PDB file of C-alpha atoms in Angstrom:
ATOM      1  CA  MET L   1    -205.929  95.840-118.678  1.00 46.00           C
ATOM      2  CA  SER L   2    -205.868  93.251-120.648  1.00 47.00           C
ATOM      3  CA  SER L   3    -205.607  88.949-119.957  1.00 46.00           C
ATOM      4  CA  ASN L   4    -202.200  88.975-121.142  1.00 48.00           C
ATOM      5  CA  ASP L   5    -201.444  91.726-118.615  1.00 48.00           C
ATOM      6  CA  LYS L   6    -203.064  90.419-115.865  1.00 48.00           C
ATOM      7  CA  SER L   7    -201.253  86.866-116.913  1.00 49.00           C
ATOM      8  CA  THR L   8    -197.389  88.474-116.755  1.00 50.00           C
ATOM      9  CA  GLN L   9    -198.112  90.429-113.592  1.00 58.00           C
ATOM     10  CA  PRO L  10    -197.824  87.856-110.845  1.00 58.00           C
ATOM     11  CA  ASN L  11    -194.739  86.410-112.990  1.00 61.00           C
ATOM     12  CA  GLN L  12    -193.684  90.203-112.423  1.00 68.00           C
ATOM     13  CA  THR L  13    -193.958  90.784-108.408  1.00 77.00           C
ATOM     14  CA  ALA L  14    -192.031  86.845-108.293  1.00 70.00           C
ATOM     15  CA  GLY L  15    -189.450  88.824-110.127  1.00 72.00           C
ATOM     16  CA  VAL L  16    -189.438  91.557-108.138  1.00 82.00           C
ATOM     17  CA  ASP L  17    -189.334  89.237-105.025  1.00 84.00           C
ATOM     18  CA  ILE L  18    -186.810  87.300-105.914  1.00 82.00           C
ATOM     19  CA  THR L  19    -184.752  90.563-106.496  1.00 84.00           C
ATOM     20  CA  LEU L  20    -185.528  91.969-103.318  1.00 89.00           C
ATOM     21  CA  LYS L  21    -184.286  88.204-101.553  1.00 88.00           C
ATOM     22  CA  PHE L  22    -181.015  88.407-103.253  1.00 87.00           C
ATOM     23  CA  LEU L  23    -180.146  91.901-102.114  1.00 91.00           C
ATOM     24  CA  GLN L  24    -181.210  91.390 -98.654  1.00 92.00           C
ATOM     25  CA  VAL L  25    -178.965  88.053 -98.243  1.00 89.00           C
ATOM     26  CA  SER L  26    -176.008  89.858-100.108  1.00 89.00           C
ATOM     27  CA  MET L  27    -176.634  93.082 -97.873  1.00 93.00           C
ATOM     28  CA  ASN L  28    -177.130  91.021 -94.913  1.00 92.00           C
ATOM     29  CA  ASN L  29    -173.537  89.330 -95.335  1.00 90.00           C
ATOM     30  CA  VAL L  30    -171.998  92.488 -96.281  1.00 92.00           C
ATOM     31  CA  GLU L  31    -172.715  93.740 -92.863  1.00 94.00           C
ATOM     32  CA  GLN L  32    -171.805  90.285 -91.421  1.00 93.00           C
ATOM     33  CA  LEU L  33    -167.921  90.531 -93.007  1.00 92.00           C
ATOM     34  CA  VAL L  34    -167.531  94.441 -92.692  1.00 94.00           C
ATOM     35  CA  ASN L  35    -169.036  94.016 -88.569  1.00 95.00           C
ATOM     36  CA  PHE L  36    -166.327  91.129 -88.722  1.00 94.00           C
ATOM     37  CA  GLN L  37    -163.437  92.859 -90.342  1.00 94.00           C
ATOM     38  CA  ILE L  38    -163.757  95.778 -87.615  1.00 95.00           C
ATOM     39  CA  SER L  39    -164.170  93.326 -84.672  1.00 94.00           C
ATOM     40  CA  THR L  40    -160.993  91.671 -85.643  1.00 93.00           C
ATOM     41  CA  SER L  41    -159.450  94.647 -86.245  1.00 93.00           C
ATOM     42  CA  ARG L  42    -160.105  96.335 -83.705  1.00 94.00           C
ATOM     43  CA  GLU L  43    -159.095  93.371 -82.018  1.00 92.00           C
ATOM     44  CA  HIS L  44    -155.358  93.143 -83.437  1.00 90.00           C
ATOM     45  CA  LEU L  45    -154.889  96.763 -82.653  1.00 92.00           C
ATOM     46  CA  ASP L  46    -155.391  96.099 -78.849  1.00 93.00           C
ATOM     47  CA  THR L  47    -153.162  93.083 -79.101  1.00 89.00           C
ATOM     48  CA  TYR L  48    -150.637  95.034 -81.027  1.00 89.00           C
ATOM     49  CA  ALA L  49    -150.454  97.471 -78.055  1.00 91.00           C
ATOM     50  CA  LYS L  50    -150.373  95.158 -75.420  1.00 88.00           C
ATOM     51  CA  SER L  51    -147.314  93.088 -77.889  1.00 88.00           C
ATOM     52  CA  LEU L  52    -145.389  96.488 -77.673  1.00 89.00           C
ATOM     53  CA  HIS L  53    -145.695  96.826 -73.923  1.00 89.00           C
ATOM     54  CA  ALA L  54    -145.352  93.475 -72.525  1.00 85.00           C
ATOM     55  CA  LEU L  55    -142.160  94.081 -75.027  1.00 86.00           C
ATOM     56  CA  SER L  56    -140.628  97.185 -73.474  1.00 88.00           C
ATOM     57  CA  GLN L  57    -141.005  95.971 -70.484  1.00 89.00           C
ATOM     58  CA  ALA L  58    -138.486  92.659 -71.098  1.00 86.00           C
ATOM     59  CA  SER L  59    -135.577  93.260 -69.268  1.00 90.00           C
ATOM     60  CA  THR L  60    -133.042  90.384 -71.250  1.00 91.00           C
ATOM     61  CA  PRO L  61    -132.676  89.413 -75.283  1.00 90.00           C
ATOM     62  CA  GLN L  62    -133.808  85.920 -73.665  1.00 92.00           C
ATOM     63  CA  GLU L  63    -137.192  87.294 -72.408  1.00 91.00           C
ATOM     64  CA  ALA L  64    -137.508  89.645 -75.100  1.00 89.00           C
ATOM     65  CA  ILE L  65    -137.285  86.042 -77.910  1.00 92.00           C
ATOM     66  CA  SER L  66    -139.550  84.383 -75.706  1.00 91.00           C
ATOM     67  CA  GLN L  67    -142.412  86.756 -75.776  1.00 90.00           C
ATOM     68  CA  ILE L  68    -141.755  87.097 -79.153  1.00 90.00           C
ATOM     69  CA  SER L  69    -142.395  83.225 -79.897  1.00 91.00           C
ATOM     70  CA  ASP L  70    -145.413  83.264 -77.133  1.00 90.00           C
ATOM     71  CA  LEU L  71    -146.619  86.529 -79.185  1.00 89.00           C
ATOM     72  CA  ALA L  72    -146.402  84.986 -82.300  1.00 90.00           C
ATOM     73  CA  LYS L  73    -148.153  81.529 -81.063  1.00 93.00           C
ATOM     74  CA  ALA L  74    -150.784  83.409 -80.619  1.00 91.00           C
ATOM     75  CA  ASN L  75    -151.241  85.093 -82.959  1.00 90.00           C
ATOM     76  CA  ALA L  76    -151.046  82.038 -85.513  1.00 92.00           C
ATOM     77  CA  ASN L  77    -153.474  80.583 -83.135  1.00 93.00           C
ATOM     78  CA  ARG L  78    -155.787  83.819 -83.838  1.00 92.00           C
ATOM     79  CA  ALA L  79    -155.618  83.885 -87.387  1.00 91.00           C
ATOM     80  CA  MET L  80    -156.982  80.328 -87.884  1.00 93.00           C
ATOM     81  CA  GLU L  81    -159.573  81.403 -85.964  1.00 94.00           C
ATOM     82  CA  CYS L  82    -160.018  83.999 -87.781  1.00 92.00           C
ATOM     83  CA  SER L  83    -159.687  82.181 -91.108  1.00 92.00           C
ATOM     84  CA  GLY L  84    -162.596  79.821 -89.754  1.00 93.00           C
ATOM     85  CA  GLU L  85    -165.406  82.189 -88.761  1.00 92.00           C
ATOM     86  CA  PHE L  86    -164.297  84.323 -91.940  1.00 92.00           C
ATOM     87  CA  CYS L  87    -165.136  80.982 -94.289  1.00 93.00           C
ATOM     88  CA  GLY L  88    -168.402  80.345 -92.080  1.00 92.00           C
ATOM     89  CA  ILE L  89    -169.648  83.189 -92.938  1.00 91.00           C
ATOM     90  CA  LEU L  90    -169.229  82.915 -96.373  1.00 91.00           C
ATOM     91  CA  SER L  91    -170.343  79.226 -96.285  1.00 93.00           C
ATOM     92  CA  LYS L  92    -173.718  80.178 -94.880  1.00 91.00           C
ATOM     93  CA  ALA L  93    -173.924  83.175 -97.526  1.00 90.00           C
ATOM     94  CA  GLN L  94    -172.948  80.836-100.617  1.00 91.00           C
ATOM     95  CA  GLU L  95    -175.871  78.212 -99.217  1.00 93.00           C
ATOM     96  CA  ASP L  96    -178.123  81.457 -98.144  1.00 90.00           C
ATOM     97  CA  LEU L  97    -177.900  82.754-102.222  1.00 89.00           C
ATOM     98  CA  GLN L  98    -177.519  78.758-103.752  1.00 92.00           C
ATOM     99  CA  GLY L  99    -180.894  78.472-101.813  1.00 90.00           C
ATOM    100  CA  LEU L 100    -182.923  81.484-103.311  1.00 88.00           C
ATOM    101  CA  ALA L 101    -181.270  80.132-106.575  1.00 88.00           C
ATOM    102  CA  LEU L 102    -182.648  77.000-106.585  1.00 89.00           C
ATOM    103  CA  GLU L 103    -186.373  78.617-105.337  1.00 85.00           C
ATOM    104  CA  HIS L 104    -186.125  81.103-108.737  1.00 83.00           C
ATOM    105  CA  LEU L 105    -184.935  77.903-111.152  1.00 86.00           C
ATOM    106  CA  SER L 106    -188.114  76.011-109.411  1.00 83.00           C
ATOM    107  CA  SER L 107    -190.481  79.104-109.808  1.00 79.00           C
ATOM    108  CA  MET L 108    -189.088  80.012-113.447  1.00 81.00           C
ATOM    109  CA  GLN L 109    -189.080  76.014-114.449  1.00 83.00           C
ATOM    110  CA  ASN L 110    -193.057  76.459-113.097  1.00 80.00           C
ATOM    111  CA  SER L 111    -193.943  79.635-115.184  1.00 79.00           C
ATOM    112  CA  LEU L 112    -192.380  77.917-118.473  1.00 82.00           C
ATOM    113  CA  GLN L 113    -194.270  74.507-117.950  1.00 82.00           C
ATOM    114  CA  GLY L 114    -197.433  76.904-117.670  1.00 78.00           C
ATOM    115  CA  MET L 115    -196.766  78.445-120.395  1.00 79.00           C
ATOM    116  CA  ALA L 116    -195.723  75.469-122.645  1.00 78.00           C
ATOM    117  CA  SER L 117    -199.048  74.193-121.754  1.00 79.00           C
ATOM    118  CA  TYR L 118    -200.456  77.273-122.477  1.00 77.00           C
ATOM    119  CA  LEU L 119    -198.778  76.675-125.986  1.00 79.00           C
ATOM    120  CA  GLN L 120    -200.464  73.618-126.885  1.00 78.00           C
ATOM    121  CA  PRO L 121    -202.999  72.812-128.678  1.00 72.00           C
ATOM    122  CA  PRO L 122    -206.054  71.261-127.398  1.00 68.00           C
ATOM    123  CA  ALA L 123    -205.898  67.096-127.907  1.00 66.00           C
ATOM    124  CA  ASN L 124    -209.419  67.057-129.429  1.00 66.00           C
ATOM    125  CA  SER L 125    -208.393  70.227-131.884  1.00 54.00           C
ATOM    126  CA  SER L 126    -206.691  67.570-134.116  1.00 53.00           C
ATOM    127  CA  ASP L 127    -209.415  64.579-133.685  1.00 51.00           C
ATOM    128  CA  LYS L 128    -211.809  67.211-135.493  1.00 52.00           C
ATOM    129  CA  LYS L 129    -209.967  68.034-138.388  1.00 52.00           C
ATOM    130  CA  LYS L 130    -209.608  63.959-139.193  1.00 50.00           C
TER     131      LYS L 130
END
């Protein structure tokens, strides 16, 4: 293995590590969103079944209208809560991915600075030519 191969090895390992971190964060966020969707869907189906049962028990049109109004208010409140939870999950995902991106950019900047210092001729070499 040449010295050039050895110097690129840490950079490749760092690239694989950051890729794996991005993948892990992405998968965790997908899992959270899917779980959120499943639990919200179950809750919605339960609410729908209870609403139908309650409406079938109404004895007058006024009572049915009152129940529909109450259900609409409850559903609107729950929709707002779900929106907040959904935005929270997305905000956390954005923070995590942004942090990884900044970490990666910092690592790349350090690598480029190291390369630049390696490529610059030593200060003494110009003095010897004179």
